[in-house]
């Protein structure tokens, strides 16, 4: 087995390089001049959510062609170019280990498929790892029955998957760990939601045929929303007469007492003026 250093050492020399020493903060030197270690030839750096790669040299094309003249091949050169491009194009990947479900929201009783992706420092798929996860309901009253410990199956290309049995309604969380050669190499988290399933909500589209049949069978008329203005012309609303009755006792009313007293006084005055007994 030839190490990467030995493989690059057998490549033809470059025709020139820039005398640059030192690196920017956060940069990593992957290849330097054989006699001037302070001069970087290949360096990489993360800048925010982006990435940069520097090749300091002239005649890199020689590495892709000259080895054939000596019975070699261009695998090292192709690996350098493809690996560098893969690392740069993965600028949006902030984590080398991710886990997620195939859908963010499920209905109760529906199967849940979890997928984890594992990549190495060069952003290449990492195979041969062991990936396990703990799935639990994110609720204060959750019990041990609401927690599952699972081992994910490797599918190749850095992909690991598993299928969960039917899980209950709730806000579920995933905490996964990846190990390689009995050493933990990454942690990842994910989540998904399981909602109650109702047969009434299976198909919520408007079915005009069924509505027209119901209206015809019950002696009614089917209307669309845009024809609702014609509804008052068809409706026969009978006149509603409201009658109310109120009973009130008058014999003990204060006004009757006053009238009775005034009548007696008037009679007494008239009798006195008329000299009647």
PDB file of C-alpha atoms in Angstrom:
ATOM      1  CA  UNK A   1       0.000   0.000   0.000  1.00  0.00           C
ATOM      2  CA  UNK A   2       1.423   3.361  -1.047  1.00  0.00           C
ATOM      3  CA  UNK A   3       0.733   6.270   1.284  1.00  0.00           C
ATOM      4  CA  UNK A   4      -0.475   9.595  -0.173  1.00  0.00           C
ATOM      5  CA  UNK A   5       2.901  11.174   0.617  1.00  0.00           C
ATOM      6  CA  UNK A   6       4.781   8.489  -1.312  1.00  0.00           C
ATOM      7  CA  UNK A   7       2.361   8.731  -4.233  1.00  0.00           C
ATOM      8  CA  UNK A   8       2.828  12.485  -4.567  1.00  0.00           C
ATOM      9  CA  UNK A   9       6.591  12.102  -4.155  1.00  0.00           C
ATOM     10  CA  UNK A  10       6.735   9.979  -7.322  1.00  0.00           C
ATOM     11  CA  UNK A  11       5.029  12.639  -9.439  1.00  0.00           C
ATOM     12  CA  UNK A  12       7.119  14.825 -11.767  1.00  0.00           C
ATOM     13  CA  UNK A  13       8.293  18.132 -10.279  1.00  0.00           C
ATOM     14  CA  UNK A  14       6.360  21.343 -10.866  1.00  0.00           C
ATOM     15  CA  UNK A  15       7.851  23.959 -13.164  1.00  0.00           C
ATOM     16  CA  UNK A  16       7.599  26.716 -10.568  1.00  0.00           C
ATOM     17  CA  UNK A  17       5.889  28.100  -7.483  1.00  0.00           C
ATOM     18  CA  UNK A  18       5.315  31.421  -5.729  1.00  0.00           C
ATOM     19  CA  UNK A  19       7.537  32.173  -2.754  1.00  0.00           C
ATOM     20  CA  UNK A  20       4.714  32.535  -0.229  1.00  0.00           C
ATOM     21  CA  UNK A  21       5.286  31.781   3.424  1.00  0.00           C
ATOM     22  CA  UNK A  22       2.781  31.461   6.219  1.00  0.00           C
ATOM     23  CA  UNK A  23      -0.964  30.904   6.067  1.00  0.00           C
ATOM     24  CA  UNK A  24      -4.099  32.811   6.940  1.00  0.00           C
ATOM     25  CA  UNK A  25      -5.752  32.153  10.326  1.00  0.00           C
ATOM     26  CA  UNK A  26      -7.709  28.912  10.245  1.00  0.00           C
ATOM     27  CA  UNK A  27      -5.967  27.540   7.136  1.00  0.00           C
ATOM     28  CA  UNK A  28      -4.489  24.035   6.956  1.00  0.00           C
ATOM     29  CA  UNK A  29      -1.425  23.156   4.846  1.00  0.00           C
ATOM     30  CA  UNK A  30      -1.935  19.802   3.164  1.00  0.00           C
ATOM     31  CA  UNK A  31       1.145  19.897   0.954  1.00  0.00           C
ATOM     32  CA  UNK A  32       4.334  21.976   1.215  1.00  0.00           C
ATOM     33  CA  UNK A  33       7.613  22.354  -0.693  1.00  0.00           C
ATOM     34  CA  UNK A  34       9.929  19.365  -0.033  1.00  0.00           C
ATOM     35  CA  UNK A  35      12.907  21.608   0.825  1.00  0.00           C
ATOM     36  CA  UNK A  36      11.003  24.686   2.049  1.00  0.00           C
ATOM     37  CA  UNK A  37       8.382  23.428   4.520  1.00  0.00           C
ATOM     38  CA  UNK A  38       7.196  26.990   5.194  1.00  0.00           C
ATOM     39  CA  UNK A  39       6.058  27.378   1.552  1.00  0.00           C
ATOM     40  CA  UNK A  40       2.553  25.895   1.078  1.00  0.00           C
ATOM     41  CA  UNK A  41       1.749  24.123  -2.188  1.00  0.00           C
ATOM     42  CA  UNK A  42      -1.778  22.992  -1.257  1.00  0.00           C
ATOM     43  CA  UNK A  43      -3.774  24.658   1.526  1.00  0.00           C
ATOM     44  CA  UNK A  44      -7.467  24.784   2.476  1.00  0.00           C
ATOM     45  CA  UNK A  45      -9.491  27.082   4.682  1.00  0.00           C
ATOM     46  CA  UNK A  46     -13.080  27.530   5.880  1.00  0.00           C
ATOM     47  CA  UNK A  47     -14.425  31.076   5.581  1.00  0.00           C
ATOM     48  CA  UNK A  48     -17.844  31.448   7.205  1.00  0.00           C
ATOM     49  CA  UNK A  49     -20.122  29.003   5.375  1.00  0.00           C
ATOM     50  CA  UNK A  50     -17.723  28.874   2.404  1.00  0.00           C
ATOM     51  CA  UNK A  51     -14.427  27.161   1.658  1.00  0.00           C
ATOM     52  CA  UNK A  52     -11.266  28.066  -0.217  1.00  0.00           C
ATOM     53  CA  UNK A  53      -8.518  25.920  -1.707  1.00  0.00           C
ATOM     54  CA  UNK A  54      -5.096  27.194  -2.845  1.00  0.00           C
ATOM     55  CA  UNK A  55      -2.742  25.457  -5.284  1.00  0.00           C
ATOM     56  CA  UNK A  56       0.643  27.190  -5.379  1.00  0.00           C
ATOM     57  CA  UNK A  57       2.547  25.948  -8.418  1.00  0.00           C
ATOM     58  CA  UNK A  58       2.894  25.933 -12.170  1.00  0.00           C
ATOM     59  CA  UNK A  59       2.534  22.934 -14.439  1.00  0.00           C
ATOM     60  CA  UNK A  60       0.053  20.875 -12.481  1.00  0.00           C
ATOM     61  CA  UNK A  61      -1.065  19.484 -15.815  1.00  0.00           C
ATOM     62  CA  UNK A  62       2.198  17.482 -15.877  1.00  0.00           C
ATOM     63  CA  UNK A  63       0.830  15.287 -13.083  1.00  0.00           C
ATOM     64  CA  UNK A  64      -2.029  14.264 -15.349  1.00  0.00           C
ATOM     65  CA  UNK A  65       0.034  13.316 -18.402  1.00  0.00           C
ATOM     66  CA  UNK A  66       3.717  12.602 -17.709  1.00  0.00           C
ATOM     67  CA  UNK A  67       3.166   9.518 -15.488  1.00  0.00           C
ATOM     68  CA  UNK A  68       1.839   7.635 -18.538  1.00  0.00           C
ATOM     69  CA  UNK A  69       5.286   7.967 -20.161  1.00  0.00           C
ATOM     70  CA  UNK A  70       6.817   6.002 -17.312  1.00  0.00           C
ATOM     71  CA  UNK A  71       4.194   3.243 -17.124  1.00  0.00           C
ATOM     72  CA  UNK A  72       2.115   4.993 -14.459  1.00  0.00           C
ATOM     73  CA  UNK A  73      -1.368   6.475 -14.404  1.00  0.00           C
ATOM     74  CA  UNK A  74      -3.094   9.714 -13.405  1.00  0.00           C
ATOM     75  CA  UNK A  75      -5.034   8.411 -10.384  1.00  0.00           C
ATOM     76  CA  UNK A  76      -3.209  10.710  -7.986  1.00  0.00           C
ATOM     77  CA  UNK A  77      -3.867  13.754 -10.164  1.00  0.00           C
ATOM     78  CA  UNK A  78      -7.551  12.837 -10.657  1.00  0.00           C
ATOM     79  CA  UNK A  79      -7.932  12.241  -6.924  1.00  0.00           C
ATOM     80  CA  UNK A  80      -6.459  15.667  -6.195  1.00  0.00           C
ATOM     81  CA  UNK A  81      -8.785  17.464  -8.617  1.00  0.00           C
ATOM     82  CA  UNK A  82     -11.975  15.506  -7.831  1.00  0.00           C
ATOM     83  CA  UNK A  83     -11.373  15.573  -4.086  1.00  0.00           C
ATOM     84  CA  UNK A  84     -10.630  19.306  -4.128  1.00  0.00           C
ATOM     85  CA  UNK A  85     -13.751  20.073  -6.183  1.00  0.00           C
ATOM     86  CA  UNK A  86     -15.905  17.893  -3.937  1.00  0.00           C
ATOM     87  CA  UNK A  87     -14.609  19.705  -0.869  1.00  0.00           C
ATOM     88  CA  UNK A  88     -15.260  23.133  -2.416  1.00  0.00           C
ATOM     89  CA  UNK A  89     -18.710  22.307  -3.774  1.00  0.00           C
ATOM     90  CA  UNK A  90     -19.784  21.044  -0.355  1.00  0.00           C
ATOM     91  CA  UNK A  91     -19.579  24.562   1.072  1.00  0.00           C
ATOM     92  CA  UNK A  92     -23.194  24.346   2.162  1.00  0.00           C
ATOM     93  CA  UNK A  93     -22.560  21.224   4.211  1.00  0.00           C
ATOM     94  CA  UNK A  94     -21.856  22.460   7.715  1.00  0.00           C
ATOM     95  CA  UNK A  95     -21.847  19.032   9.373  1.00  0.00           C
ATOM     96  CA  UNK A  96     -20.126  15.837   8.203  1.00  0.00           C
ATOM     97  CA  UNK A  97     -22.760  13.734   9.995  1.00  0.00           C
ATOM     98  CA  UNK A  98     -26.489  14.368   9.552  1.00  0.00           C
ATOM     99  CA  UNK A  99     -29.642  12.403  10.295  1.00  0.00           C
ATOM    100  CA  UNK A 100     -33.199  13.122   9.261  1.00  0.00           C
ATOM    101  CA  UNK A 101     -36.538  11.489   8.435  1.00  0.00           C
ATOM    102  CA  UNK A 102     -37.923  11.083   4.933  1.00  0.00           C
ATOM    103  CA  UNK A 103     -40.804  13.453   5.797  1.00  0.00           C
ATOM    104  CA  UNK A 104     -41.127  16.207   8.406  1.00  0.00           C
ATOM    105  CA  UNK A 105     -44.744  15.337   9.308  1.00  0.00           C
ATOM    106  CA  UNK A 106     -46.451  11.930   9.463  1.00  0.00           C
ATOM    107  CA  UNK A 107     -49.934  10.765  10.290  1.00  0.00           C
ATOM    108  CA  UNK A 108     -50.384   8.232  13.072  1.00  0.00           C
ATOM    109  CA  UNK A 109     -49.779   4.663  11.931  1.00  0.00           C
ATOM    110  CA  UNK A 110     -47.537   5.693   9.025  1.00  0.00           C
ATOM    111  CA  UNK A 111     -44.041   4.191   8.742  1.00  0.00           C
ATOM    112  CA  UNK A 112     -41.040   6.418   9.452  1.00  0.00           C
ATOM    113  CA  UNK A 113     -37.749   6.029   7.566  1.00  0.00           C
ATOM    114  CA  UNK A 114     -34.613   7.561   9.068  1.00  0.00           C
ATOM    115  CA  UNK A 115     -31.536   8.298   6.962  1.00  0.00           C
ATOM    116  CA  UNK A 116     -28.064   9.272   8.148  1.00  0.00           C
ATOM    117  CA  UNK A 117     -25.229  10.525   5.944  1.00  0.00           C
ATOM    118  CA  UNK A 118     -21.614  10.317   7.034  1.00  0.00           C
ATOM    119  CA  UNK A 119     -18.674  12.049   5.309  1.00  0.00           C
ATOM    120  CA  UNK A 120     -14.987  12.342   6.092  1.00  0.00           C
ATOM    121  CA  UNK A 121     -12.814  15.460   6.312  1.00  0.00           C
ATOM    122  CA  UNK A 122     -12.424  15.512   2.534  1.00  0.00           C
ATOM    123  CA  UNK A 123     -16.237  15.468   2.209  1.00  0.00           C
ATOM    124  CA  UNK A 124     -16.158  11.972   0.751  1.00  0.00           C
ATOM    125  CA  UNK A 125     -18.698   9.309   1.811  1.00  0.00           C
ATOM    126  CA  UNK A 126     -17.492   7.428   4.869  1.00  0.00           C
ATOM    127  CA  UNK A 127     -18.290   3.716   4.926  1.00  0.00           C
ATOM    128  CA  UNK A 128     -17.824   0.988   7.493  1.00  0.00           C
ATOM    129  CA  UNK A 129     -19.068   3.003  10.479  1.00  0.00           C
ATOM    130  CA  UNK A 130     -21.573   1.956  13.139  1.00  0.00           C
ATOM    131  CA  UNK A 131     -24.500   4.352  13.493  1.00  0.00           C
ATOM    132  CA  UNK A 132     -26.954   4.133  16.378  1.00  0.00           C
ATOM    133  CA  UNK A 133     -29.749   6.459  17.416  1.00  0.00           C
ATOM    134  CA  UNK A 134     -32.168   7.132  20.249  1.00  0.00           C
ATOM    135  CA  UNK A 135     -35.670   8.213  19.222  1.00  0.00           C
ATOM    136  CA  UNK A 136     -37.956   9.674  21.879  1.00  0.00           C
ATOM    137  CA  UNK A 137     -40.999  11.904  22.345  1.00  0.00           C
ATOM    138  CA  UNK A 138     -40.151  15.449  23.336  1.00  0.00           C
ATOM    139  CA  UNK A 139     -42.710  15.782  26.142  1.00  0.00           C
ATOM    140  CA  UNK A 140     -42.392  16.066  29.937  1.00  0.00           C
ATOM    141  CA  UNK A 141     -44.854  13.222  30.524  1.00  0.00           C
ATOM    142  CA  UNK A 142     -43.201  10.752  28.116  1.00  0.00           C
ATOM    143  CA  UNK A 143     -42.477   7.260  29.458  1.00  0.00           C
ATOM    144  CA  UNK A 144     -39.874   4.640  28.723  1.00  0.00           C
ATOM    145  CA  UNK A 145     -42.258   3.151  26.162  1.00  0.00           C
ATOM    146  CA  UNK A 146     -41.920   6.384  24.170  1.00  0.00           C
ATOM    147  CA  UNK A 147     -38.160   5.828  23.668  1.00  0.00           C
ATOM    148  CA  UNK A 148     -36.494   3.566  21.076  1.00  0.00           C
ATOM    149  CA  UNK A 149     -32.828   2.645  20.677  1.00  0.00           C
ATOM    150  CA  UNK A 150     -32.029   1.599  17.111  1.00  0.00           C
ATOM    151  CA  UNK A 151     -29.018   0.517  15.038  1.00  0.00           C
ATOM    152  CA  UNK A 152     -28.999   1.805  11.462  1.00  0.00           C
ATOM    153  CA  UNK A 153     -28.098  -0.368   8.487  1.00  0.00           C
ATOM    154  CA  UNK A 154     -25.371   0.689   6.056  1.00  0.00           C
ATOM    155  CA  UNK A 155     -26.531   1.118   2.464  1.00  0.00           C
ATOM    156  CA  UNK A 156     -23.257   2.188   0.857  1.00  0.00           C
ATOM    157  CA  UNK A 157     -21.933   5.561  -0.187  1.00  0.00           C
ATOM    158  CA  UNK A 158     -21.952   6.869   3.363  1.00  0.00           C
ATOM    159  CA  UNK A 159     -25.724   6.295   3.713  1.00  0.00           C
ATOM    160  CA  UNK A 160     -27.248   4.542   6.751  1.00  0.00           C
ATOM    161  CA  UNK A 161     -30.991   3.927   7.070  1.00  0.00           C
ATOM    162  CA  UNK A 162     -33.603   2.247   9.232  1.00  0.00           C
ATOM    163  CA  UNK A 163     -37.379   1.941   9.298  1.00  0.00           C
ATOM    164  CA  UNK A 164     -39.294   2.570  12.496  1.00  0.00           C
ATOM    165  CA  UNK A 165     -42.488   0.755  13.422  1.00  0.00           C
ATOM    166  CA  UNK A 166     -45.675   2.748  13.786  1.00  0.00           C
ATOM    167  CA  UNK A 167     -45.042   5.438  16.384  1.00  0.00           C
ATOM    168  CA  UNK A 168     -47.546   7.358  18.438  1.00  0.00           C
ATOM    169  CA  UNK A 169     -48.678  10.939  18.077  1.00  0.00           C
ATOM    170  CA  UNK A 170     -46.158  13.486  19.308  1.00  0.00           C
ATOM    171  CA  UNK A 171     -43.122  15.640  18.647  1.00  0.00           C
ATOM    172  CA  UNK A 172     -40.283  13.139  18.186  1.00  0.00           C
ATOM    173  CA  UNK A 173     -36.554  13.820  18.549  1.00  0.00           C
ATOM    174  CA  UNK A 174     -33.540  11.882  17.214  1.00  0.00           C
ATOM    175  CA  UNK A 175     -30.047  11.775  18.743  1.00  0.00           C
ATOM    176  CA  UNK A 176     -27.573   9.712  16.711  1.00  0.00           C
ATOM    177  CA  UNK A 177     -23.940   8.742  17.222  1.00  0.00           C
ATOM    178  CA  UNK A 178     -21.449   7.379  14.675  1.00  0.00           C
ATOM    179  CA  UNK A 179     -18.435   5.227  15.576  1.00  0.00           C
ATOM    180  CA  UNK A 180     -15.535   3.953  13.507  1.00  0.00           C
ATOM    181  CA  UNK A 181     -13.061   1.431  14.895  1.00  0.00           C
ATOM    182  CA  UNK A 182     -14.698   1.785  18.331  1.00  0.00           C
ATOM    183  CA  UNK A 183     -14.095   5.546  18.362  1.00  0.00           C
ATOM    184  CA  UNK A 184     -16.889   8.097  18.251  1.00  0.00           C
ATOM    185  CA  UNK A 185     -16.536  10.304  15.186  1.00  0.00           C
ATOM    186  CA  UNK A 186     -19.717  12.359  15.229  1.00  0.00           C
ATOM    187  CA  UNK A 187     -23.080  13.249  16.773  1.00  0.00           C
ATOM    188  CA  UNK A 188     -26.213  14.386  14.940  1.00  0.00           C
ATOM    189  CA  UNK A 189     -29.766  15.393  15.820  1.00  0.00           C
ATOM    190  CA  UNK A 190     -33.066  15.437  13.970  1.00  0.00           C
ATOM    191  CA  UNK A 191     -36.802  15.630  14.543  1.00  0.00           C
ATOM    192  CA  UNK A 192     -40.183  14.754  13.029  1.00  0.00           C
ATOM    193  CA  UNK A 193     -43.834  15.222  13.964  1.00  0.00           C
ATOM    194  CA  UNK A 194     -46.615  12.607  14.082  1.00  0.00           C
ATOM    195  CA  UNK A 195     -50.157  14.002  13.891  1.00  0.00           C
ATOM    196  CA  UNK A 196     -53.486  12.285  14.631  1.00  0.00           C
ATOM    197  CA  UNK A 197     -55.073  10.618  11.607  1.00  0.00           C
ATOM    198  CA  UNK A 198     -58.767  11.024  10.858  1.00  0.00           C
ATOM    199  CA  UNK A 199     -60.620   9.221   8.061  1.00  0.00           C
ATOM    200  CA  UNK A 200     -62.699  12.367   7.518  1.00  0.00           C
ATOM    201  CA  UNK A 201     -59.548  14.211   6.431  1.00  0.00           C
ATOM    202  CA  UNK A 202     -58.413  11.484   4.014  1.00  0.00           C
ATOM    203  CA  UNK A 203     -59.903  13.322   1.040  1.00  0.00           C
ATOM    204  CA  UNK A 204     -60.893  16.956   1.550  1.00  0.00           C
ATOM    205  CA  UNK A 205     -61.456  17.806  -2.113  1.00  0.00           C
ATOM    206  CA  UNK A 206     -64.872  19.080  -3.216  1.00  0.00           C
ATOM    207  CA  UNK A 207     -67.076  16.297  -4.670  1.00  0.00           C
ATOM    208  CA  UNK A 208     -69.818  18.105  -6.583  1.00  0.00           C
ATOM    209  CA  UNK A 209     -71.413  14.883  -7.879  1.00  0.00           C
ATOM    210  CA  UNK A 210     -72.119  13.612  -4.375  1.00  0.00           C
ATOM    211  CA  UNK A 211     -73.400  17.015  -3.226  1.00  0.00           C
ATOM    212  CA  UNK A 212     -75.779  17.309  -6.199  1.00  0.00           C
ATOM    213  CA  UNK A 213     -77.115  13.795  -5.556  1.00  0.00           C
ATOM    214  CA  UNK A 214     -77.716  14.611  -1.886  1.00  0.00           C
ATOM    215  CA  UNK A 215     -79.538  17.829  -2.820  1.00  0.00           C
ATOM    216  CA  UNK A 216     -81.687  16.030  -5.395  1.00  0.00           C
ATOM    217  CA  UNK A 217     -82.572  13.183  -3.028  1.00  0.00           C
ATOM    218  CA  UNK A 218     -83.617  15.554  -0.243  1.00  0.00           C
ATOM    219  CA  UNK A 219     -85.530  17.994  -2.434  1.00  0.00           C
ATOM    220  CA  UNK A 220     -82.908  20.697  -2.191  1.00  0.00           C
ATOM    221  CA  UNK A 221     -80.745  22.662  -4.605  1.00  0.00           C
ATOM    222  CA  UNK A 222     -76.950  22.628  -4.912  1.00  0.00           C
ATOM    223  CA  UNK A 223     -75.175  26.001  -5.043  1.00  0.00           C
ATOM    224  CA  UNK A 224     -71.597  26.924  -5.711  1.00  0.00           C
ATOM    225  CA  UNK A 225     -70.016  29.729  -3.730  1.00  0.00           C
ATOM    226  CA  UNK A 226     -70.085  32.117  -6.698  1.00  0.00           C
ATOM    227  CA  UNK A 227     -73.880  31.576  -7.139  1.00  0.00           C
ATOM    228  CA  UNK A 228     -74.833  32.233  -3.542  1.00  0.00           C
ATOM    229  CA  UNK A 229     -76.448  35.602  -4.479  1.00  0.00           C
ATOM    230  CA  UNK A 230     -79.330  33.779  -6.171  1.00  0.00           C
ATOM    231  CA  UNK A 231     -80.182  31.807  -3.055  1.00  0.00           C
ATOM    232  CA  UNK A 232     -82.767  34.301  -1.610  1.00  0.00           C
ATOM    233  CA  UNK A 233     -84.797  34.120  -4.819  1.00  0.00           C
ATOM    234  CA  UNK A 234     -85.318  30.389  -4.461  1.00  0.00           C
ATOM    235  CA  UNK A 235     -85.894  30.148  -0.748  1.00  0.00           C
ATOM    236  CA  UNK A 236     -89.543  30.357   0.372  1.00  0.00           C
ATOM    237  CA  UNK A 237     -89.433  31.805   3.830  1.00  0.00           C
ATOM    238  CA  UNK A 238     -92.916  31.864   5.525  1.00  0.00           C
ATOM    239  CA  UNK A 239     -93.957  34.941   7.436  1.00  0.00           C
ATOM    240  CA  UNK A 240     -93.345  34.578  11.104  1.00  0.00           C
ATOM    241  CA  UNK A 241     -95.872  36.214  13.455  1.00  0.00           C
ATOM    242  CA  UNK A 242     -94.880  36.489  17.047  1.00  0.00           C
ATOM    243  CA  UNK A 243     -97.557  36.831  19.697  1.00  0.00           C
ATOM    244  CA  UNK A 244     -96.869  37.612  23.302  1.00  0.00           C
ATOM    245  CA  UNK A 245     -99.257  37.803  26.276  1.00  0.00           C
ATOM    246  CA  UNK A 246     -98.624  39.369  29.663  1.00  0.00           C
ATOM    247  CA  UNK A 247    -100.914  38.926  32.704  1.00  0.00           C
ATOM    248  CA  UNK A 248    -100.951  41.551  35.408  1.00  0.00           C
ATOM    249  CA  UNK A 249    -103.194  41.810  38.486  1.00  0.00           C
ATOM    250  CA  UNK A 250    -104.810  45.316  38.849  1.00  0.00           C
ATOM    251  CA  UNK A 251    -107.018  44.974  41.920  1.00  0.00           C
ATOM    252  CA  UNK A 252    -104.155  45.697  44.342  1.00  0.00           C
ATOM    253  CA  UNK A 253    -102.502  48.320  42.178  1.00  0.00           C
ATOM    254  CA  UNK A 254    -101.664  51.621  44.021  1.00  0.00           C
ATOM    255  CA  UNK A 255    -103.282  53.713  41.283  1.00  0.00           C
ATOM    256  CA  UNK A 256    -106.674  52.052  41.860  1.00  0.00           C
ATOM    257  CA  UNK A 257    -106.454  52.899  45.565  1.00  0.00           C
ATOM    258  CA  UNK A 258    -105.734  56.540  44.774  1.00  0.00           C
ATOM    259  CA  UNK A 259    -108.672  56.702  42.315  1.00  0.00           C
ATOM    260  CA  UNK A 260    -110.985  55.096  44.863  1.00  0.00           C
ATOM    261  CA  UNK A 261    -109.967  57.570  47.598  1.00  0.00           C
ATOM    262  CA  UNK A 262    -110.405  60.558  45.236  1.00  0.00           C
ATOM    263  CA  UNK A 263    -113.854  59.323  44.239  1.00  0.00           C
ATOM    264  CA  UNK A 264    -114.948  59.104  47.886  1.00  0.00           C
ATOM    265  CA  UNK A 265    -113.624  62.604  48.576  1.00  0.00           C
ATOM    266  CA  UNK A 266    -115.433  64.018  45.553  1.00  0.00           C
ATOM    267  CA  UNK A 267    -118.702  62.386  46.624  1.00  0.00           C
ATOM    268  CA  UNK A 268    -118.376  63.739  50.180  1.00  0.00           C
ATOM    269  CA  UNK A 269    -117.725  67.307  48.912  1.00  0.00           C
ATOM    270  CA  UNK A 270    -120.699  67.190  46.521  1.00  0.00           C
ATOM    271  CA  UNK A 271    -123.015  65.924  49.212  1.00  0.00           C
ATOM    272  CA  UNK A 272    -121.957  68.692  51.618  1.00  0.00           C
ATOM    273  CA  UNK A 273    -122.485  71.448  49.023  1.00  0.00           C
ATOM    274  CA  UNK A 274    -125.894  70.063  48.240  1.00  0.00           C
ATOM    275  CA  UNK A 275    -126.870  69.851  51.922  1.00  0.00           C
ATOM    276  CA  UNK A 276    -127.383  66.168  51.528  1.00  0.00           C
ATOM    277  CA  UNK A 277    -126.993  63.914  54.473  1.00  0.00           C
TER     278      UNK A 277
END
